[in-house]
Short mmCIF file of C-alpha atoms (C1' of nucleotides) in Angstrom, two decimals:
data_model
loop_
_atom_site.label_atom_id
_atom_site.label_comp_id
_atom_site.label_asym_id
_atom_site.label_seq_id
_atom_site.Cartn_x
_atom_site.Cartn_y
_atom_site.Cartn_z
CA UNK A 129 26.29 7.61 27.77
CA UNK A 130 23.93 9.83 29.71
CA UNK A 131 24.39 13.47 28.88
CA UNK A 132 23.61 16.56 30.92
CA UNK A 133 21.35 17.68 28.14
CA UNK A 134 19.30 14.55 28.54
CA UNK A 135 18.75 15.09 32.19
CA UNK A 136 17.71 18.58 31.22
CA UNK A 137 14.99 17.07 29.05
CA UNK A 138 13.32 15.40 32.00
CA UNK A 139 13.09 18.71 33.86
CA UNK A 140 10.49 20.10 31.51
CA UNK A 141 7.11 21.34 32.61
CA UNK A 142 4.87 18.43 31.62
CA UNK A 143 2.33 18.92 28.86
CA UNK A 144 3.72 22.16 27.55
CA UNK A 145 1.87 22.85 24.31
CA UNK A 146 4.16 23.18 21.33
CA UNK A 147 2.51 26.00 19.44
CA UNK A 148 5.61 27.17 17.66
CA UNK A 149 6.13 23.96 15.74
CA UNK A 150 5.91 24.37 12.02
CA UNK A 151 6.87 22.14 9.18
CA UNK A 152 9.60 23.68 7.08
CA UNK A 153 9.29 21.26 4.24
CA UNK A 154 6.04 22.00 2.51
CA UNK A 155 6.07 18.64 0.77
CA UNK A 156 5.51 16.87 4.07
CA UNK A 157 2.29 18.74 4.50
CA UNK A 158 1.46 18.08 0.88
CA UNK A 159 1.27 14.32 1.23
CA UNK A 160 -0.39 14.29 4.62
CA UNK A 161 -3.58 15.56 6.04
CA UNK A 162 -1.98 18.65 7.49
CA UNK A 163 -4.32 18.66 10.46
CA UNK A 164 -3.12 15.18 11.41
CA UNK A 165 0.44 16.28 11.50
CA UNK A 166 -0.30 19.42 13.46
CA UNK A 167 -2.36 17.57 16.02
CA UNK A 168 0.38 15.01 16.30
CA UNK A 169 2.92 17.70 16.86
CA UNK A 170 0.80 19.38 19.49
CA UNK A 171 1.31 16.23 21.55
CA UNK A 172 4.95 17.13 21.88
CA UNK A 173 6.67 18.70 24.81
CA UNK A 174 9.15 21.50 24.59
CA UNK A 175 12.76 21.59 25.60
CA UNK A 176 14.97 24.67 25.81
CA UNK A 177 18.71 24.62 25.27
CA UNK A 178 21.13 27.44 25.85
CA UNK A 179 24.12 27.96 23.60
CA UNK A 180 26.65 25.16 23.93
CA UNK A 181 24.28 22.65 25.49
CA UNK A 182 24.30 19.20 23.96
CA UNK A 183 20.96 17.60 23.08
CA UNK A 184 22.39 14.14 22.46
CA UNK A 185 25.72 12.54 21.72
CA UNK A 186 26.82 10.30 18.91
CA UNK A 187 26.06 6.74 20.01
CA UNK A 188 23.20 7.66 22.33
CA UNK A 189 20.08 5.56 21.84
CA UNK A 190 17.50 7.22 19.59
CA UNK A 191 14.53 7.50 21.88
CA UNK A 192 12.96 10.79 20.78
CA UNK A 193 12.04 12.66 17.66
CA UNK A 194 12.48 16.44 17.69
CA UNK A 195 11.50 19.44 15.66
CA UNK A 196 13.35 22.65 16.19
CA UNK A 197 11.07 25.62 16.80
CA UNK A 198 13.59 28.38 17.44
CA UNK A 199 17.35 28.66 17.42
CA UNK A 200 20.04 26.69 15.64
CA UNK A 201 21.79 23.39 16.35
CA UNK A 202 24.90 21.88 14.86
CA UNK A 203 25.23 18.18 14.11
CA UNK A 204 28.79 16.96 14.39
CA UNK A 205 31.19 14.06 14.74
CA UNK A 206 34.54 13.91 16.46
CA UNK A 207 37.66 11.93 15.67
CA UNK A 208 39.62 10.39 18.51
CA UNK A 209 42.13 13.24 18.54
CA UNK A 210 39.46 15.94 18.70
CA UNK A 211 39.19 16.91 15.06
CA UNK A 212 35.60 17.88 14.39
CA UNK A 213 33.36 17.65 11.37
CA UNK A 214 30.09 19.56 11.41
CA UNK A 215 27.65 17.60 9.27
CA UNK A 216 25.09 20.36 9.15
CA UNK A 217 23.09 23.01 10.92
CA UNK A 218 19.51 22.53 12.06
CA UNK A 219 17.11 25.41 11.47
CA UNK A 220 13.60 25.98 12.82
CA UNK A 221 11.16 23.53 11.26
CA UNK A 222 13.74 20.82 10.69
CA UNK A 223 13.26 17.34 12.06
CA UNK A 224 15.86 15.66 14.22
CA UNK A 225 16.17 12.11 15.41
CA UNK A 226 14.30 10.45 12.59
CA UNK A 227 16.44 7.43 11.95
CA UNK A 228 16.37 3.77 11.12
CA UNK A 229 19.27 3.24 13.45
CA UNK A 230 18.93 2.69 17.14
CA UNK A 231 21.81 5.01 17.86
CA UNK A 232 22.40 8.63 16.94
CA UNK A 233 25.10 8.96 14.31
CA UNK A 234 25.79 12.59 15.30
CA UNK A 235 26.07 14.69 18.36
CA UNK A 236 23.70 17.66 18.42
CA UNK A 237 24.58 20.90 20.20
CA UNK A 238 22.85 24.27 20.36
CA UNK A 239 24.92 27.06 18.78
CA UNK A 240 22.48 29.65 20.16
CA UNK A 241 19.55 29.54 22.55
CA UNK A 242 17.12 27.06 21.04
CA UNK A 243 13.75 25.47 21.62
CA UNK A 244 12.53 22.13 20.39
CA UNK A 245 9.50 19.97 20.79
CA UNK A 246 9.79 16.24 21.06
CA UNK A 247 7.79 13.02 21.13
CA UNK A 248 8.72 9.50 22.06
CA UNK A 249 10.17 7.74 19.06
CA UNK A 250 7.67 4.91 19.39
CA UNK A 251 4.83 7.35 18.96
CA UNK A 252 6.43 8.79 15.86
CA UNK A 253 6.92 5.30 14.41
CA UNK A 254 3.28 4.58 15.08
CA UNK A 255 2.33 7.81 13.38
CA UNK A 256 4.31 6.83 10.31
CA UNK A 257 2.65 3.43 10.22
CA UNK A 258 -0.78 5.03 10.38
CA UNK A 259 0.08 7.43 7.58
CA UNK A 260 1.62 5.35 4.85
CA UNK A 261 2.40 8.27 2.48
CA UNK A 262 4.77 9.40 5.21
CA UNK A 263 7.06 6.47 4.39
CA UNK A 264 7.46 7.68 0.85
CA UNK A 265 7.97 11.17 2.17
CA UNK A 266 10.74 10.03 4.49
CA UNK A 267 12.40 8.36 1.54
CA UNK A 268 12.06 11.54 -0.48
CA UNK A 269 13.61 13.56 2.32
CA UNK A 270 16.50 11.11 2.68
CA UNK A 271 17.11 11.24 -1.07
CA UNK A 272 17.12 15.01 -0.93
CA UNK A 273 19.60 15.01 1.94
CA UNK A 274 21.77 12.58 0.03
CA UNK A 275 21.89 14.97 -2.92
CA UNK A 276 23.03 17.84 -0.68
CA UNK A 277 25.57 15.53 0.92
CA UNK A 278 27.09 14.87 -2.47
CA UNK A 279 27.32 18.55 -3.24
CA UNK A 280 29.04 19.02 0.09
CA UNK A 281 31.52 16.27 -0.77
CA UNK A 282 32.37 18.05 -4.01
CA UNK A 283 32.91 21.19 -1.94
CA UNK A 284 35.10 19.44 0.63
CA UNK A 285 37.10 17.46 -1.87
CA UNK A 286 37.65 19.91 -4.68
CA UNK A 287 36.79 23.51 -3.86
CA UNK A 288 39.14 26.24 -2.60
CA UNK A 289 38.57 28.13 0.64
CA UNK A 290 37.13 31.10 -1.27
CA UNK A 291 34.74 28.87 -3.21
CA UNK A 292 33.67 27.09 -0.04
CA UNK A 293 32.75 30.27 1.78
CA UNK A 294 31.08 31.80 -1.27
CA UNK A 295 29.00 28.64 -1.64
CA UNK A 296 28.17 28.65 2.05
CA UNK A 297 26.96 32.25 2.01
CA UNK A 298 24.90 31.73 -1.13
CA UNK A 299 23.15 28.68 0.32
CA UNK A 300 22.39 30.55 3.54
CA UNK A 301 21.12 33.54 1.59
CA UNK A 302 18.91 31.29 -0.50
CA UNK A 303 17.50 29.63 2.59
CA UNK A 304 16.95 32.96 4.32
CA UNK A 305 15.11 34.30 1.28
CA UNK A 306 12.43 31.71 1.87
CA UNK A 307 11.75 32.72 5.46
CA UNK A 308 9.93 35.72 6.83
CA UNK A 309 12.61 37.20 9.07
CA UNK A 310 15.00 38.06 6.29
CA UNK A 311 15.27 41.43 4.66
CA UNK A 312 16.69 41.00 1.19
CA UNK A 313 20.32 40.01 1.42
CA UNK A 314 20.79 39.88 5.17
CA UNK A 315 22.21 36.56 6.33
CA UNK A 316 22.37 35.34 9.90
CA UNK A 317 25.44 33.35 10.99
CA UNK A 318 24.43 32.18 14.46
CA UNK A 319 27.29 29.69 14.61
CA UNK A 320 30.90 30.50 15.51
CA UNK A 321 33.72 30.79 13.00
CA UNK A 322 35.01 27.45 14.29
CA UNK A 323 31.68 25.82 13.52
CA UNK A 324 31.74 27.22 10.00
CA UNK A 325 35.32 25.99 9.63
CA UNK A 326 34.41 22.49 10.80
CA UNK A 327 31.50 22.51 8.37
CA UNK A 328 33.62 23.60 5.40
CA UNK A 329 36.75 21.60 6.19
CA UNK A 330 38.87 24.67 6.98
CA UNK A 331 40.30 26.36 10.08
CA UNK A 332 38.62 29.23 11.87
CA UNK A 333 41.51 31.50 10.86
CA UNK A 334 40.99 30.75 7.19
CA UNK A 335 37.25 31.39 7.53
CA UNK A 336 38.00 34.71 9.15
CA UNK A 337 40.56 35.67 6.54
CA UNK A 338 38.32 34.81 3.60
CA UNK A 339 35.37 36.70 5.06
CA UNK A 340 37.67 39.67 5.58
CA UNK A 341 38.80 39.44 1.96
CA UNK A 342 35.15 39.40 0.86
CA UNK A 343 34.61 42.51 2.94
CA UNK A 344 37.67 44.23 1.44
CA UNK A 345 36.32 43.42 -2.04
CA UNK A 346 32.93 44.89 -1.10
CA UNK A 347 31.16 41.57 -1.68
CA UNK A 348 29.70 41.53 1.82
CA UNK A 349 29.30 43.81 4.80
CA UNK A 350 29.94 42.49 8.32
CA UNK A 351 27.09 44.11 10.24
CA UNK A 352 28.08 42.15 13.31
CA UNK A 353 29.93 38.92 13.90
CA UNK A 354 26.74 36.95 13.44
CA UNK A 355 25.07 38.95 10.72
CA UNK A 356 26.34 39.87 7.29
CA UNK A 357 24.82 41.63 4.34
CA UNK A 358 25.46 40.30 0.87
CA UNK A 359 26.28 43.23 -1.37
CA UNK A 360 27.13 41.46 -4.60
CA UNK A 361 25.39 38.12 -4.88
CA UNK A 362 26.26 37.89 -8.58
CA UNK A 363 30.01 38.11 -8.03
CA UNK A 364 29.76 35.78 -5.08
CA UNK A 365 28.07 33.21 -7.29
CA UNK A 366 30.90 33.50 -9.79
CA UNK A 367 33.37 32.90 -6.98
CA UNK A 368 31.42 29.89 -5.76
CA UNK A 369 31.45 28.27 -9.18
CA UNK A 370 35.00 28.79 -10.33
CA UNK A 371 36.96 30.64 -7.68
CA UNK A 372 38.11 33.18 -10.28
CA UNK B 196 22.20 15.18 -24.03
CA UNK B 197 22.37 11.90 -25.94
CA UNK B 198 25.48 9.94 -25.20
CA UNK B 199 27.30 7.34 -27.31
CA UNK B 200 26.76 4.92 -24.47
CA UNK B 201 23.05 5.31 -24.84
CA UNK B 202 23.07 4.46 -28.46
CA UNK B 203 25.10 1.45 -27.45
CA UNK B 204 22.24 0.40 -25.19
CA UNK B 205 19.85 0.07 -28.10
CA UNK B 206 22.21 -2.29 -29.93
CA UNK B 207 21.64 -5.11 -27.48
CA UNK B 208 20.38 -8.51 -28.48
CA UNK B 209 16.74 -8.35 -27.44
CA UNK B 210 15.55 -10.53 -24.58
CA UNK B 211 18.95 -11.50 -23.35
CA UNK B 212 18.36 -13.27 -20.08
CA UNK B 213 20.16 -11.67 -17.17
CA UNK B 214 21.31 -14.71 -15.29
CA UNK B 215 24.26 -13.04 -13.62
CA UNK B 216 22.14 -10.59 -11.70
CA UNK B 217 22.40 -11.00 -8.01
CA UNK B 218 21.33 -8.81 -5.16
CA UNK B 219 24.28 -7.67 -3.13
CA UNK B 220 22.26 -6.31 -0.30
CA UNK B 221 20.77 -9.26 1.51
CA UNK B 222 18.26 -7.06 3.25
CA UNK B 223 16.47 -6.41 -0.02
CA UNK B 224 15.87 -10.11 -0.40
CA UNK B 225 14.87 -10.27 3.21
CA UNK B 226 11.86 -8.04 2.88
CA UNK B 227 10.73 -9.33 -0.47
CA UNK B 228 9.66 -12.63 -1.84
CA UNK B 229 13.03 -13.37 -3.34
CA UNK B 230 11.49 -15.19 -6.27
CA UNK B 231 9.56 -12.05 -7.18
CA UNK B 232 12.68 -9.99 -7.36
CA UNK B 233 14.60 -12.58 -9.31
CA UNK B 234 11.84 -13.02 -11.82
CA UNK B 235 11.60 -9.28 -12.11
CA UNK B 236 15.27 -9.06 -12.76
CA UNK B 237 15.14 -11.77 -15.36
CA UNK B 238 13.01 -9.42 -17.39
CA UNK B 239 16.03 -7.20 -17.79
CA UNK B 240 18.27 -6.89 -20.75
CA UNK B 241 22.03 -6.76 -20.60
CA UNK B 242 24.37 -4.03 -21.68
CA UNK B 243 28.14 -4.30 -21.93
CA UNK B 244 30.49 -1.39 -21.44
CA UNK B 245 34.19 -1.31 -22.08
CA UNK B 246 36.52 0.66 -19.88
CA UNK B 247 35.97 4.40 -20.23
CA UNK B 248 32.49 4.16 -21.75
CA UNK B 249 29.87 6.38 -20.21
CA UNK B 250 26.53 4.84 -19.25
CA UNK B 251 24.79 8.14 -18.63
CA UNK B 252 25.67 11.73 -17.92
CA UNK B 253 24.70 14.04 -15.12
CA UNK B 254 21.45 15.69 -16.18
CA UNK B 255 20.29 12.88 -18.45
CA UNK B 256 16.70 11.82 -17.88
CA UNK B 257 16.36 8.80 -15.61
CA UNK B 258 14.67 6.30 -17.87
CA UNK B 259 16.22 3.02 -16.75
CA UNK B 260 17.14 1.15 -13.63
CA UNK B 261 20.34 -0.92 -13.70
CA UNK B 262 22.06 -3.57 -11.68
CA UNK B 263 25.71 -4.20 -12.27
CA UNK B 264 26.53 -7.85 -12.87
CA UNK B 265 30.26 -7.68 -13.56
CA UNK B 266 32.89 -4.95 -13.58
CA UNK B 267 33.07 -1.58 -11.85
CA UNK B 268 31.62 1.85 -12.58
CA UNK B 269 32.47 5.21 -11.13
CA UNK B 270 29.82 7.84 -10.36
CA UNK B 271 31.13 11.36 -10.71
CA UNK B 272 30.41 15.04 -11.07
CA UNK B 273 32.41 17.71 -12.85
CA UNK B 274 32.87 21.39 -12.10
CA UNK B 275 32.87 23.86 -14.96
CA UNK B 276 36.68 23.98 -15.06
CA UNK B 277 37.05 20.21 -15.18
CA UNK B 278 37.67 19.42 -11.54
CA UNK B 279 36.16 16.03 -10.82
CA UNK B 280 34.63 14.47 -7.76
CA UNK B 281 34.02 10.73 -7.75
CA UNK B 282 31.00 10.12 -5.55
CA UNK B 283 31.51 6.39 -5.41
CA UNK B 284 32.26 3.15 -7.17
CA UNK B 285 29.59 0.67 -8.23
CA UNK B 286 30.28 -3.01 -7.62
CA UNK B 287 28.48 -6.10 -8.91
CA UNK B 288 25.07 -6.41 -7.31
CA UNK B 289 24.64 -2.69 -6.77
CA UNK B 290 21.61 -0.85 -8.09
CA UNK B 291 21.94 2.19 -10.28
CA UNK B 292 19.39 4.71 -11.45
CA UNK B 293 16.96 4.34 -8.58
CA UNK B 294 16.00 7.91 -7.94
CA UNK B 295 13.14 10.19 -7.07
CA UNK B 296 14.55 12.75 -9.46
CA UNK B 297 13.83 12.80 -13.15
CA UNK B 298 17.44 13.54 -13.94
CA UNK B 299 20.63 11.69 -13.07
CA UNK B 300 22.63 13.59 -10.49
CA UNK B 301 25.86 11.82 -11.49
CA UNK B 302 27.59 10.66 -14.59
CA UNK B 303 28.38 6.94 -14.64
CA UNK B 304 31.41 5.54 -16.45
CA UNK B 305 32.91 2.07 -16.61
CA UNK B 306 36.40 1.91 -15.08
CA UNK B 307 36.83 -1.62 -16.42
CA UNK B 308 34.86 -3.86 -18.78
CA UNK B 309 31.42 -4.14 -17.19
CA UNK B 310 28.06 -5.72 -17.72
CA UNK B 311 24.72 -4.53 -16.44
CA UNK B 312 21.12 -5.49 -16.78
CA UNK B 313 18.41 -2.89 -17.01
CA UNK B 314 14.65 -2.38 -17.03
CA UNK B 315 12.51 0.57 -17.92
CA UNK B 316 12.14 2.82 -14.94
CA UNK B 317 8.35 2.71 -15.21
CA UNK B 318 8.42 -1.03 -14.77
CA UNK B 319 10.60 -0.71 -11.70
CA UNK B 320 8.29 1.92 -10.22
CA UNK B 321 5.37 -0.42 -10.84
CA UNK B 322 7.28 -3.21 -9.15
CA UNK B 323 7.86 -1.05 -6.10
CA UNK B 324 4.19 -0.14 -5.95
CA UNK B 325 3.22 -3.81 -6.06
CA UNK B 326 5.67 -4.67 -3.28
CA UNK B 327 5.09 -2.12 -0.57
CA UNK B 328 7.87 -3.36 1.76
CA UNK B 329 10.19 -2.27 -1.02
CA UNK B 330 9.41 1.37 -0.22
CA UNK B 331 10.66 0.93 3.29
CA UNK B 332 13.67 -0.91 1.95
CA UNK B 333 14.52 1.93 -0.40
CA UNK B 334 14.35 4.30 2.54
CA UNK B 335 16.60 2.03 4.53
CA UNK B 336 19.10 1.92 1.68
CA UNK B 337 19.03 5.71 1.29
CA UNK B 338 19.59 6.13 5.03
CA UNK B 339 22.52 3.75 4.84
CA UNK B 340 24.03 5.64 1.93
CA UNK B 341 23.56 8.86 3.83
CA UNK B 342 25.54 7.46 6.75
CA UNK B 343 28.45 6.51 4.46
CA UNK B 344 28.23 9.92 2.82
CA UNK B 345 28.76 11.55 6.22
CA UNK B 346 31.77 9.38 6.94
CA UNK B 347 33.17 10.38 3.58
CA UNK B 348 32.62 14.05 4.43
CA UNK B 349 34.62 13.61 7.62
CA UNK B 350 37.33 12.01 5.50
CA UNK B 351 37.32 14.79 2.90
CA UNK B 352 37.11 17.63 5.39
CA UNK B 353 39.41 16.52 8.17
CA UNK B 354 41.65 13.55 7.34
CA UNK B 355 45.20 13.63 6.00
CA UNK B 356 46.24 11.98 2.75
CA UNK B 357 47.66 9.02 4.68
CA UNK B 358 44.47 8.59 6.67
CA UNK B 359 42.35 8.83 3.53
CA UNK B 360 44.25 6.12 1.70
CA UNK B 361 44.37 3.87 4.77
CA UNK B 362 40.62 4.27 5.23
CA UNK B 363 40.01 3.58 1.56
CA UNK B 364 42.03 0.36 1.59
CA UNK B 365 40.37 -0.87 4.77
CA UNK B 366 36.89 -0.29 3.40
CA UNK B 367 37.78 -2.10 0.18
CA UNK B 368 39.32 -4.96 2.14
CA UNK B 369 36.21 -5.22 4.28
CA UNK B 370 33.99 -5.31 1.23
CA UNK B 371 36.18 -7.86 -0.50
CA UNK B 372 36.11 -10.10 2.57
CA UNK B 373 32.37 -10.50 2.05
CA UNK B 374 32.66 -11.73 -1.52
CA UNK B 375 33.77 -15.04 -2.85
CA UNK B 376 36.55 -13.98 -5.19
CA UNK B 377 38.82 -12.66 -2.49
CA UNK B 378 41.64 -14.55 -0.85
CA UNK B 379 42.27 -13.12 2.56
CA UNK B 380 43.83 -9.71 2.30
CA UNK B 381 43.95 -9.28 -1.47
CA UNK B 382 42.27 -6.10 -2.64
CA UNK B 383 41.35 -5.25 -6.21
CA UNK B 384 41.75 -1.64 -7.34
CA UNK B 385 40.13 -1.72 -10.79
CA UNK B 386 39.99 2.08 -10.97
CA UNK B 387 42.91 4.34 -11.94
CA UNK B 388 44.98 6.38 -9.50
CA UNK B 389 43.19 9.47 -10.78
CA UNK B 390 39.81 7.94 -9.96
CA UNK B 391 41.01 7.15 -6.44
CA UNK B 392 42.33 10.71 -6.14
CA UNK B 393 39.04 12.21 -7.27
CA UNK B 394 37.25 9.98 -4.77
CA UNK B 395 39.50 10.96 -1.86
CA UNK B 396 39.91 14.63 -2.70
CA UNK B 397 43.62 14.30 -3.57
CA UNK B 398 45.77 14.28 -6.70
CA UNK B 399 46.90 11.14 -8.49
CA UNK B 400 50.48 11.97 -7.57
CA UNK B 401 49.66 12.09 -3.86
CA UNK B 402 47.78 8.79 -4.12
CA UNK B 403 50.79 7.24 -5.79
CA UNK B 404 53.21 8.66 -3.24
CA UNK B 405 51.18 7.50 -0.24
CA UNK B 406 50.74 4.00 -1.65
CA UNK B 407 54.49 3.89 -2.24
CA UNK B 408 55.10 4.96 1.35
CA UNK B 409 52.78 2.16 2.54
CA UNK B 410 54.81 -0.25 0.44
CA UNK B 411 58.09 1.06 1.87
CA UNK B 412 56.68 0.57 5.38
CA UNK B 413 55.64 -3.00 4.51
CA UNK B 414 51.97 -2.26 5.15
CA UNK B 415 50.97 -3.42 1.69
CA UNK B 416 52.40 -5.20 -1.31
CA UNK B 417 51.72 -3.91 -4.82
CA UNK B 418 51.14 -7.16 -6.70
CA UNK B 419 50.18 -5.21 -9.76
CA UNK B 420 48.85 -1.73 -10.37
CA UNK B 421 45.30 -2.94 -9.83
CA UNK B 422 45.86 -5.47 -7.11
CA UNK B 423 47.41 -5.02 -3.71
CA UNK B 424 47.89 -7.26 -0.73
CA UNK B 425 47.32 -5.89 2.74
CA UNK B 426 50.16 -7.09 4.93
CA UNK B 427 49.39 -5.27 8.18
CA UNK B 428 45.70 -4.51 8.50
CA UNK B 429 46.13 -3.63 12.15
CA UNK B 430 48.69 -0.89 11.55
CA UNK B 431 46.65 0.36 8.60
CA UNK B 432 43.64 0.71 10.88
CA UNK B 433 45.70 2.74 13.32
CA UNK B 434 46.77 5.00 10.46
CA UNK B 435 43.18 5.38 9.29
CA UNK B 436 42.00 6.48 12.72
CA UNK B 437 44.68 8.90 13.80
CA UNK B 438 47.31 9.19 11.10
CA UNK B 439 50.01 8.50 13.69
"C1'" DC C 290 35.90 49.39 34.26
"C1'" DG C 291 38.09 45.23 33.93
"C1'" DT C 292 37.73 40.50 32.32
"C1'" DT C 293 36.91 37.04 29.13
"C1'" DC C 294 36.20 34.79 25.04
"C1'" DG C 295 35.79 34.70 20.30
"C1'" DA C 296 37.33 37.09 16.05
"C1'" DT C 297 40.94 39.00 13.46
"C1'" DT C 298 45.49 39.58 11.70
"C1'" DG C 299 50.33 38.35 11.04
"C1'" DA C 300 54.49 35.30 10.25
"C1'" DG C 301 56.41 31.19 9.30
"C1'" DC C 302 55.72 26.37 8.26
"C1'" DT C 303 53.71 21.99 6.48
"C1'" DT C 304 51.12 19.41 3.46
"C1'" DT C 305 49.67 18.82 -0.71
"C1'" DC C 306 49.60 20.45 -5.41
"C1'" DT C 307 51.73 21.50 -9.89
"C1'" DC C 308 54.77 20.71 -13.35
"C1'" DA C 309 58.00 17.80 -15.41
"C1'" DA C 310 60.81 13.87 -16.24
"C1'" DG C 311 61.50 8.96 -16.18
"C1'" DC C 312 59.53 4.26 -15.84
"C1'" DA C 313 56.70 0.03 -16.66
"C1'" DC C 314 53.67 -2.48 -19.00
"C1'" DA C 315 50.23 -3.69 -22.55
"C1'" DG C 316 49.11 -3.67 -27.15
"C1'" DT C 317 50.82 -3.35 -32.08
"C1'" DG C 318 53.24 -4.10 -36.05
"C1'" DG C 319 57.38 -5.45 -38.34
"C1'" DC D 22 60.00 -12.66 -31.22
"C1'" DC D 23 61.13 -8.19 -30.37
"C1'" DA D 24 61.35 -3.20 -30.93
"C1'" DC D 25 57.88 0.63 -30.90
"C1'" DT D 26 54.50 3.35 -28.90
"C1'" DG D 27 51.17 5.03 -26.00
"C1'" DT D 28 49.15 5.34 -21.63
"C1'" DG D 29 49.11 5.46 -16.95
"C1'" DC D 30 52.14 5.14 -12.82
"C1'" DT D 31 55.93 6.76 -10.14
"C1'" DT D 32 59.21 9.99 -8.50
"C1'" DG D 33 61.37 14.53 -7.96
"C1'" DA D 34 61.66 19.62 -7.26
"C1'" DG D 35 59.61 23.78 -6.50
"C1'" DA D 36 55.33 26.46 -5.52
"C1'" DA D 37 51.15 27.50 -3.25
"C1'" DA D 38 47.20 27.05 -0.36
"C1'" DG D 39 45.98 26.60 3.93
"C1'" DC D 40 47.53 25.42 8.75
"C1'" DT D 41 49.78 26.49 13.24
"C1'" DC D 42 51.18 29.41 16.59
"C1'" DA D 43 51.01 33.83 18.51
"C1'" DA D 44 49.69 38.56 19.24
"C1'" DT D 45 46.09 41.93 19.11
"C1'" DC D 46 41.45 43.52 18.83
"C1'" DG D 47 36.71 44.14 20.24
"C1'" DA D 48 32.27 43.21 21.97
"C1'" DA D 49 29.56 41.25 25.80
"C1'" DC D 50 29.05 40.82 30.55
"C1'" DG D 51 29.58 41.06 35.30
#
DNA sequence: CGTTCGATTGAGCTTTCTCAAGCACAGTGG
DNA sequence: CCACTGTGCTTGAGAAAGCTCAATCGAACG
């Protein structure tokens, strides 16, 4: 399964330095000689995707490891009849393509203009072998992801639409609070309403309706379609927990 | 949070050999000197739980590592208002309590009479340190769990009740086919309908209704409440994929 | 300025849930 | 050995949450 996005990868200017790469997860730097990791990353080449472009498809061979430098990707799976589940969104600093499998278990698509840097998977594997604490770190990261996955399953299996969106906004707000380009309670929603719906197990109409109800209740302000301000985090947290 | 089940643990006959322990996941044995692991496990002590007894609660400190020898446990989380999500069921041979966290992220409760053997967590950590391939193996296991978690999220977010139950039965049938105590298409359901519902994001009534509809359509036979025979695996697989 | 595509809003419908009653079976005591 | 009882399972009827289909709105872009 050769994708357009993959051909796109080959078209890169060779040896583009990957200055923008940064490691989101501080713990990775903690266990490694940070200089090692940075120098390793500087070996990467960049790839640019415009909104809607697919980086790889579910089932494609895993031949590269990526880190996202700017933009946002969605990771998703499709059922035979077209129903979609978005497994998660990739933010700058996140890794992509680190896997024990030989095939990607997701498709990855840019939801806005994005830039990544990549290395051959073999080189990454070699890097891990040369830096044994990295193995433990990978395990730690997988365990962490597993914990979030279980919270998401609780959300999908047992929470109401209102609780799902409240939870979603709170998590985004919490993540944004840790980055530089956030002013207080401003939250970016680069993805479409459909993407949010597929992530939360709802329809785009329900997402729209619930966000509108939050707006009517003065919990949030819709600055634009892709940017909202959280006005009442406290009440939103109450909604996320119990839906009351 | 000290649980009755924990007091129960201390009441064990000391130095009970743990002959029944077996490693479900062959890959673990593959990377280790199998004798090492077996001898390690023989250091364990056994604990018996009757149906409904709790082994540990969410938030309890992780002080022990378990392997289940007989029976079935459920791992679950509760919301403040009592809504329950069952994260998974533990079968003989499965590990329990292996974690990078200091606190359990689930509660664990026996859904039928069960027997486990356990070791102090510190001893297990030491064992892992002495057997470095084990680290990689733990990572592999976490990655594998993560993959199933994502399939479960697709199920919870996008599949119908019929598809969920069909998927559930097929997975159980596939697992049973790998063990000795299964005759063809017989599937054990040791857990209650409520447990299945909390696992699939449904209500016990819906579980009951869908199983009844499968029976009416001659897809399964309800030998007893906790044992069903799969009559038409093929059609069940079609249902699981597309609900048609 | 018109077009297009996603977001929003509305109306009716479907699936699943809730509440409630009846059923089956295992364990208990007469 | 059999009625009694409790618990969990099944089934039914009505309600509700969220979905589907459809119309409108609005911002971005040529």
